[in-house]
Amino acid sequence: YCWTQWLFLQLYKHDLVYQKKSLVNWDPVDCTVLANEQVDEQGCSWRSGAKVEQRYLNQWYIKITDYAERLLQGIDDLDWPKNVKLMQHNWIGKSQGVFFEFQVRDNGNSLKVFTTRPDTIYGVTFLAISPEHSLLSDIEFSDQIMNKVQDLLNMSCCH
C-alpha cells in the first residue's frame, strides 16, 4: 500500500483527482465496496456471502480525461498488438460533442445530457434515466411505476 498511497498523494498534490458520489456495490457485513466482479450471479458478495446493497458513496476519480488526447496520440507509438491498442483507445473513450440541459416538467430540476450529434436534438421526444438515478426520488409517480422501478433496482444488484 505504500506506493499506492504515495502515487495517490502525488495525484492529489497536482489536482489530478476529484471526488463525486457514485453508485457502488456495498458489502454490509465487511462494510466495504466491491467491484462488479466480486458480486456473484445471485447478487451476493464473494467475500462474506451477504446480499450486496447499492449505495451512493463519495468516490475518488482520476482526471484521466485531462490527458485523453495525449494518451490517444501515444497509443500508435506503442509496440503492442493492434487489438490491445484498439481496446486502450476504446477505454480512453474520448468523444467530441456538446452538453444540453433539459428541464423536468412540473419539477424545477434539470437533466444534463451529452451528445455527439447536436443536430438531432430537435428530434428528442423523451429521455430515459436509469432506475438508480437520483432524479427519480424528486418526481412523483404512481405506485405501479414505483413498483416497476423497485423491481429494476433489485435486478441491477445482480451483476
Coordinates of N, CA and C in Angstrom, one line a residue:
Y1 N 0.8 -1.2 0.0 CA 0.0 0.0 0.0 C 0.8 1.3 0.0
C2 N 2.1 1.2 0.4 CA 3.0 2.3 0.5 C 3.0 3.1 -0.8
W3 N 3.3 2.4 -1.9 CA 3.4 3.0 -3.2 C 2.1 3.5 -3.8
T4 N 1.0 2.8 -3.5 CA -0.3 3.2 -3.9 C -0.7 4.5 -3.2
Q5 N -0.4 4.6 -1.9 CA -0.7 5.8 -1.2 C 0.2 7.0 -1.7
W6 N 1.5 6.7 -2.0 CA 2.4 7.7 -2.5 C 1.9 8.2 -3.8
L7 N 1.5 7.3 -4.7 CA 1.0 7.7 -6.0 C -0.2 8.6 -5.9
F8 N -1.2 8.2 -5.1 CA -2.4 8.9 -4.9 C -2.1 10.3 -4.4
L9 N -1.1 10.4 -3.4 CA -0.8 11.8 -2.9 C -0.2 12.7 -3.9
Q10 N 0.6 12.1 -4.9 CA 1.2 12.9 -5.9 C 0.1 13.4 -6.9
L11 N -0.9 12.5 -7.2 CA -2.0 13.0 -8.0 C -2.8 14.0 -7.3
Y12 N -3.0 13.9 -6.0 CA -3.8 14.8 -5.2 C -3.1 16.2 -5.1
K13 N -1.8 16.2 -4.9 CA -1.0 17.4 -4.8 C -1.1 18.2 -6.2
H14 N -1.2 17.5 -7.3 CA -1.2 18.1 -8.6 C -2.7 18.3 -9.1
D15 N -3.6 18.2 -8.2 CA -5.0 18.4 -8.6 C -5.5 17.5 -9.7
L16 N -5.1 16.2 -9.6 CA -5.4 15.3 -10.7 C -6.4 14.2 -10.2
V17 N -7.0 14.5 -9.0 CA -8.1 13.6 -8.5 C -9.2 14.5 -8.0
Y18 N -10.4 13.9 -8.0 CA -11.6 14.6 -7.5 C -12.5 13.6 -6.9
Q19 N -13.5 14.1 -6.1 CA -14.5 13.2 -5.5 C -15.9 13.5 -6.1
K20 N -16.7 12.5 -6.2 CA -18.1 12.7 -6.5 C -18.8 11.4 -6.1
K21 N -20.1 11.6 -5.8 CA -20.9 10.5 -5.4 C -21.2 9.5 -6.6
S22 N -21.1 8.2 -6.3 CA -21.3 7.2 -7.3 C -22.0 6.0 -6.7
L23 N -22.7 5.3 -7.5 CA -23.4 4.1 -7.1 C -22.4 3.0 -7.0
V24 N -22.3 2.3 -5.8 CA -21.3 1.3 -5.6 C -22.0 0.0 -5.1
N25 N -21.3 -1.1 -5.2 CA -21.7 -2.4 -4.6 C -21.2 -2.4 -3.2
W26 N -22.1 -2.4 -2.2 CA -21.7 -2.3 -0.8 C -22.0 -3.7 -0.1
D27 N -20.9 -4.2 0.5 CA -21.0 -5.4 1.3 C -21.3 -5.0 2.8
P28 N -22.6 -5.3 3.2 CA -23.0 -4.8 4.6 C -22.3 -5.5 5.7
V29 N -21.7 -6.7 5.5 CA -21.1 -7.5 6.5 C -19.6 -7.0 6.7
D30 N -18.9 -6.9 5.6 CA -17.5 -6.4 5.6 C -17.4 -4.9 5.6
C31 N -18.5 -4.2 5.3 CA -18.5 -2.8 5.2 C -17.5 -2.2 4.3
T32 N -17.5 -2.8 3.1 CA -16.6 -2.4 2.0 C -17.2 -2.3 0.7
V33 N -16.6 -1.6 -0.2 CA -17.1 -1.5 -1.6 C -16.5 -2.7 -2.4
L34 N -17.3 -3.3 -3.3 CA -16.9 -4.4 -4.1 C -16.9 -4.0 -5.6
A35 N -16.0 -4.5 -6.3 CA -16.0 -4.4 -7.8 C -17.2 -5.3 -8.3
N36 N -17.7 -5.0 -9.5 CA -18.7 -5.9 -10.1 C -18.3 -7.3 -10.1
E37 N -17.0 -7.6 -10.3 CA -16.5 -9.0 -10.4 C -16.6 -9.7 -9.1
Q38 N -16.7 -9.0 -8.0 CA -16.8 -9.6 -6.7 C -18.2 -9.8 -6.2
V39 N -19.2 -9.6 -7.1 CA -20.6 -9.9 -6.8 C -21.0 -11.1 -7.7
D40 N -21.6 -12.1 -7.1 CA -21.9 -13.3 -7.9 C -23.3 -13.2 -8.6
E41 N -23.7 -14.2 -9.3 CA -24.9 -14.1 -10.1 C -26.2 -13.9 -9.2
Q42 N -26.1 -14.3 -8.0 CA -27.2 -14.1 -7.1 C -27.2 -12.7 -6.4
G43 N -26.2 -11.9 -6.7 CA -26.1 -10.6 -6.1 C -25.5 -10.6 -4.7
C44 N -24.7 -11.6 -4.4 CA -24.1 -11.8 -3.1 C -22.5 -11.5 -3.2
S45 N -22.0 -11.1 -2.1 CA -20.6 -10.8 -2.0 C -19.8 -12.1 -2.0
W46 N -18.7 -12.1 -2.8 CA -17.8 -13.3 -2.8 C -17.0 -13.3 -1.5
R47 N -16.9 -12.2 -0.8 CA -16.2 -12.1 0.5 C -16.9 -12.7 1.6
S48 N -18.1 -12.1 1.9 CA -18.9 -12.5 3.1 C -20.1 -13.4 2.8
G49 N -20.5 -13.4 1.5 CA -21.8 -14.1 1.2 C -23.0 -13.3 1.4
A50 N -22.9 -12.1 1.9 CA -24.0 -11.2 2.2 C -24.6 -10.7 0.9
K51 N -25.9 -10.4 0.9 CA -26.6 -9.8 -0.2 C -26.0 -8.4 -0.4
V52 N -25.6 -8.1 -1.6 CA -24.9 -6.8 -1.9 C -26.0 -5.7 -2.0
E53 N -25.7 -4.5 -1.4 CA -26.6 -3.4 -1.5 C -26.0 -2.4 -2.5
Q54 N -26.9 -1.6 -3.1 CA -26.4 -0.5 -3.9 C -26.5 0.8 -3.1
R55 N -25.4 1.5 -3.0 CA -25.4 2.7 -2.2 C -24.6 3.8 -3.0
Y56 N -25.0 5.1 -2.7 CA -24.3 6.2 -3.3 C -23.3 6.6 -2.2
L57 N -22.0 6.6 -2.6 CA -20.9 7.0 -1.7 C -19.9 7.9 -2.5
N58 N -19.3 8.7 -1.7 CA -18.2 9.5 -2.4 C -17.1 8.6 -2.8
Q59 N -16.6 8.8 -4.0 CA -15.5 8.0 -4.6 C -14.5 8.9 -5.1
W60 N -13.3 8.5 -5.2 CA -12.2 9.3 -5.8 C -12.1 8.9 -7.2
Y61 N -11.8 9.8 -8.1 CA -11.7 9.6 -9.5 C -10.4 10.3 -10.0
I62 N -9.7 9.7 -10.9 CA -8.5 10.3 -11.5 C -9.0 11.1 -12.8
K63 N -8.5 12.3 -12.9 CA -8.8 13.2 -14.1 C -8.1 12.7 -15.4
I64 N -8.4 11.5 -15.7 CA -7.7 10.9 -16.9 C -8.2 11.6 -18.2
T65 N -9.4 12.2 -18.2 CA -9.9 12.9 -19.4 C -9.0 14.1 -19.7
D66 N -8.3 14.7 -18.7 CA -7.4 15.8 -19.0 C -6.3 15.4 -19.9
Y67 N -6.0 14.1 -20.0 CA -4.9 13.6 -20.8 C -5.4 12.7 -21.9
A68 N -6.7 12.7 -22.2 CA -7.2 11.8 -23.2 C -6.5 12.0 -24.6
E69 N -6.3 13.2 -25.0 CA -5.7 13.4 -26.3 C -4.3 13.0 -26.4
R70 N -3.5 13.2 -25.3 CA -2.1 12.8 -25.2 C -2.0 11.3 -25.2
L71 N -2.9 10.6 -24.4 CA -2.9 9.2 -24.4 C -3.2 8.6 -25.7
L72 N -4.2 9.1 -26.4 CA -4.6 8.6 -27.7 C -3.5 8.7 -28.7
Q73 N -2.8 9.9 -28.7 CA -1.7 10.1 -29.6 C -0.5 9.1 -29.4
G74 N -0.3 8.7 -28.1 CA 0.8 7.9 -27.8 C 0.5 6.4 -28.1
I75 N -0.7 6.0 -28.2 CA -1.0 4.6 -28.5 C -0.4 4.1 -29.7
D76 N -0.4 4.9 -30.8 CA 0.2 4.4 -32.1 C 1.7 4.1 -32.0
D77 N 2.4 4.8 -31.0 CA 3.8 4.6 -30.9 C 4.2 3.3 -30.1
L78 N 3.2 2.7 -29.5 CA 3.5 1.5 -28.6 C 3.7 0.3 -29.5
D79 N 4.6 -0.6 -29.0 CA 4.8 -1.9 -29.7 C 3.9 -2.9 -29.1
W80 N 2.6 -2.7 -29.3 CA 1.6 -3.6 -28.8 C 0.8 -4.2 -29.9
P81 N 0.1 -5.3 -29.7 CA -0.8 -5.9 -30.7 C -1.9 -4.9 -31.0
K82 N -2.3 -4.9 -32.3 CA -3.4 -4.0 -32.7 C -4.7 -4.1 -31.9
N83 N -5.0 -5.3 -31.5 CA -6.3 -5.5 -30.8 C -6.2 -4.8 -29.4
V84 N -5.0 -4.9 -28.8 CA -4.8 -4.3 -27.5 C -4.8 -2.7 -27.6
K85 N -4.2 -2.2 -28.7 CA -4.2 -0.8 -28.9 C -5.7 -0.3 -29.1
L86 N -6.5 -1.1 -29.8 CA -7.9 -0.7 -30.0 C -8.6 -0.7 -28.7
M87 N -8.4 -1.7 -27.8 CA -9.0 -1.8 -26.5 C -8.7 -0.6 -25.7
Q88 N -7.4 -0.2 -25.7 CA -7.0 1.0 -25.0 C -7.6 2.3 -25.5
H89 N -7.7 2.4 -26.8 CA -8.3 3.5 -27.5 C -9.8 3.6 -27.1
N90 N -10.5 2.5 -27.1 CA -11.9 2.5 -26.7 C -12.1 2.8 -25.2
W91 N -11.1 2.3 -24.3 CA -11.2 2.5 -22.9 C -11.0 4.0 -22.6
I92 N -10.1 4.7 -23.3 CA -9.9 6.1 -23.1 C -11.2 6.9 -23.5
G93 N -11.8 6.4 -24.5 CA -13.2 6.9 -24.9 C -13.4 8.3 -25.1
K94 N -12.5 9.0 -25.7 CA -12.7 10.4 -26.0 C -13.8 10.6 -27.0
S95 N -14.7 11.5 -26.6 CA -15.8 11.8 -27.5 C -15.9 13.3 -27.7
Q96 N -16.2 13.8 -28.9 CA -16.4 15.2 -29.1 C -17.9 15.5 -29.2
G97 N -18.4 16.4 -28.5 CA -19.8 16.7 -28.6 C -20.1 17.9 -27.7
V98 N -21.4 18.0 -27.3 CA -21.9 19.1 -26.5 C -22.8 18.6 -25.4
F99 N -23.0 19.4 -24.4 CA -23.9 19.1 -23.3 C -25.2 20.0 -23.5
F100 N -26.3 19.4 -23.3 CA -27.6 20.1 -23.3 C -28.2 19.9 -21.9
E101 N -29.1 20.8 -21.5 CA -29.8 20.7 -20.3 C -31.3 20.7 -20.5
F102 N -32.0 19.7 -20.1 CA -33.4 19.6 -20.3 C -34.1 19.8 -18.9
Q103 N -35.2 20.6 -19.0 CA -35.9 20.9 -17.8 C -36.9 19.8 -17.5
V104 N -37.1 19.3 -16.3 CA -38.0 18.3 -15.9 C -39.4 19.0 -15.7
R105 N -40.4 18.6 -16.4 CA -41.7 19.2 -16.4 C -42.3 19.0 -14.9
D106 N -42.9 20.1 -14.4 CA -43.6 20.1 -13.1 C -42.6 19.8 -12.0
N107 N -41.4 20.1 -12.1 CA -40.4 19.7 -11.1 C -39.4 20.8 -10.7
G108 N -38.9 21.5 -11.7 CA -37.9 22.5 -11.5 C -36.5 22.0 -11.6
N109 N -36.3 20.7 -11.6 CA -35.0 20.1 -11.8 C -34.6 20.1 -13.3
S110 N -33.4 19.8 -13.6 CA -32.9 19.7 -14.9 C -32.1 18.5 -15.1
L111 N -31.9 18.0 -16.3 CA -31.1 16.8 -16.6 C -30.1 17.2 -17.6
K112 N -28.8 17.1 -17.3 CA -27.8 17.4 -18.2 C -27.4 16.2 -19.0
V113 N -27.4 16.3 -20.4 CA -27.0 15.2 -21.2 C -25.9 15.6 -22.2
F114 N -25.2 14.6 -22.6 CA -24.1 14.7 -23.6 C -24.5 14.1 -24.9
T115 N -24.2 14.7 -26.0 CA -24.4 14.1 -27.3 C -23.3 14.4 -28.3
T116 N -23.0 13.4 -29.1 CA -22.1 13.7 -30.2 C -22.8 14.1 -31.5
R117 N -24.1 14.2 -31.4 CA -24.9 14.6 -32.5 C -25.9 15.7 -32.2
P118 N -25.4 16.9 -32.0 CA -26.3 18.0 -31.6 C -27.3 18.4 -32.7
D119 N -27.0 17.9 -33.9 CA -28.0 18.2 -35.0 C -29.3 17.4 -34.8
T120 N -29.3 16.4 -34.0 CA -30.5 15.6 -33.8 C -31.3 16.0 -32.5
I121 N -30.9 17.1 -31.9 CA -31.5 17.5 -30.6 C -33.0 17.9 -30.7
Y122 N -33.3 18.4 -31.9 CA -34.7 18.8 -32.1 C -35.7 17.6 -32.2
G123 N -35.1 16.5 -32.5 CA -36.0 15.3 -32.6 C -36.2 14.5 -31.3
V124 N -35.7 15.1 -30.2 CA -35.8 14.4 -28.9 C -37.3 14.4 -28.5
T125 N -37.8 13.2 -28.2 CA -39.2 13.1 -27.7 C -39.3 12.7 -26.2
F126 N -38.3 12.0 -25.7 CA -38.3 11.6 -24.3 C -36.8 11.4 -23.9
L127 N -36.6 11.3 -22.6 CA -35.3 11.0 -22.0 C -35.5 9.8 -21.1
A128 N -34.6 8.8 -21.1 CA -34.7 7.7 -20.2 C -33.5 7.8 -19.2
I129 N -33.8 7.5 -18.0 CA -32.8 7.5 -17.0 C -32.8 6.2 -16.3
S130 N -31.7 5.8 -15.7 CA -31.6 4.5 -15.0 C -32.4 4.5 -13.7
P131 N -32.8 3.3 -13.3 CA -33.6 3.3 -12.0 C -32.8 3.8 -10.8
E132 N -31.5 3.8 -10.9 CA -30.7 4.3 -9.8 C -30.5 5.8 -9.8
H133 N -31.0 6.5 -10.8 CA -30.7 7.9 -10.9 C -31.4 8.7 -9.8
S134 N -30.6 9.7 -9.2 CA -31.1 10.4 -8.0 C -32.4 11.3 -8.4
L135 N -32.5 11.6 -9.6 CA -33.7 12.4 -10.0 C -35.0 11.7 -9.8
L136 N -35.0 10.4 -9.8 CA -36.3 9.6 -9.6 C -36.9 9.9 -8.2
S137 N -36.1 10.2 -7.2 CA -36.7 10.4 -5.9 C -37.4 11.8 -5.8
D138 N -37.2 12.7 -6.8 CA -37.8 14.0 -6.8 C -39.0 14.1 -7.7
I139 N -39.4 13.0 -8.3 CA -40.5 13.0 -9.2 C -41.6 12.1 -8.6
E140 N -42.9 12.6 -8.7 CA -44.0 11.7 -8.2 C -44.5 10.8 -9.3
F141 N -44.6 9.5 -9.0 CA -45.1 8.5 -9.9 C -46.2 7.7 -9.2
S142 N -46.9 7.0 -10.0 CA -47.9 6.1 -9.4 C -47.2 4.9 -8.7
D143 N -48.0 4.2 -7.9 CA -47.4 3.1 -7.2 C -47.0 2.0 -8.2
Q144 N -47.7 1.8 -9.3 CA -47.4 0.8 -10.3 C -46.0 1.1 -10.9
I145 N -45.8 2.4 -11.2 CA -44.5 2.7 -11.8 C -43.4 2.6 -10.8
M146 N -43.6 3.0 -9.5 CA -42.6 2.9 -8.5 C -42.3 1.4 -8.2
N147 N -43.3 0.5 -8.2 CA -43.0 -0.9 -8.0 C -42.1 -1.4 -9.2
K148 N -42.4 -1.0 -10.4 CA -41.5 -1.4 -11.5 C -40.1 -0.9 -11.3
V149 N -40.0 0.3 -10.9 CA -38.6 0.9 -10.6 C -37.9 0.1 -9.6
Q150 N -38.6 -0.3 -8.5 CA -38.0 -1.1 -7.4 C -37.6 -2.5 -8.0
D151 N -38.4 -3.1 -8.9 CA -38.1 -4.3 -9.5 C -36.8 -4.2 -10.3
L152 N -36.7 -3.1 -11.0 CA -35.4 -2.9 -11.8 C -34.2 -2.7 -10.9
L153 N -34.4 -2.0 -9.8 CA -33.3 -1.8 -8.9 C -32.9 -3.1 -8.3
N154 N -33.8 -3.9 -7.9 CA -33.5 -5.3 -7.4 C -32.7 -6.1 -8.4
M155 N -33.1 -6.0 -9.7 CA -32.4 -6.7 -10.7 C -31.0 -6.2 -11.0
S156 N -30.8 -4.9 -10.8 CA -29.5 -4.3 -11.1 C -28.5 -4.7 -10.1
C157 N -28.9 -5.1 -8.9 CA -27.9 -5.5 -7.9 C -27.2 -6.9 -8.2
C158 N -27.8 -7.6 -9.1 CA -27.3 -8.9 -9.5 C -26.5 -8.8 -10.8
H159 N -25.2 -8.6 -10.7 CA -24.4 -8.4 -11.9 C -24.1 -9.7 -12.6

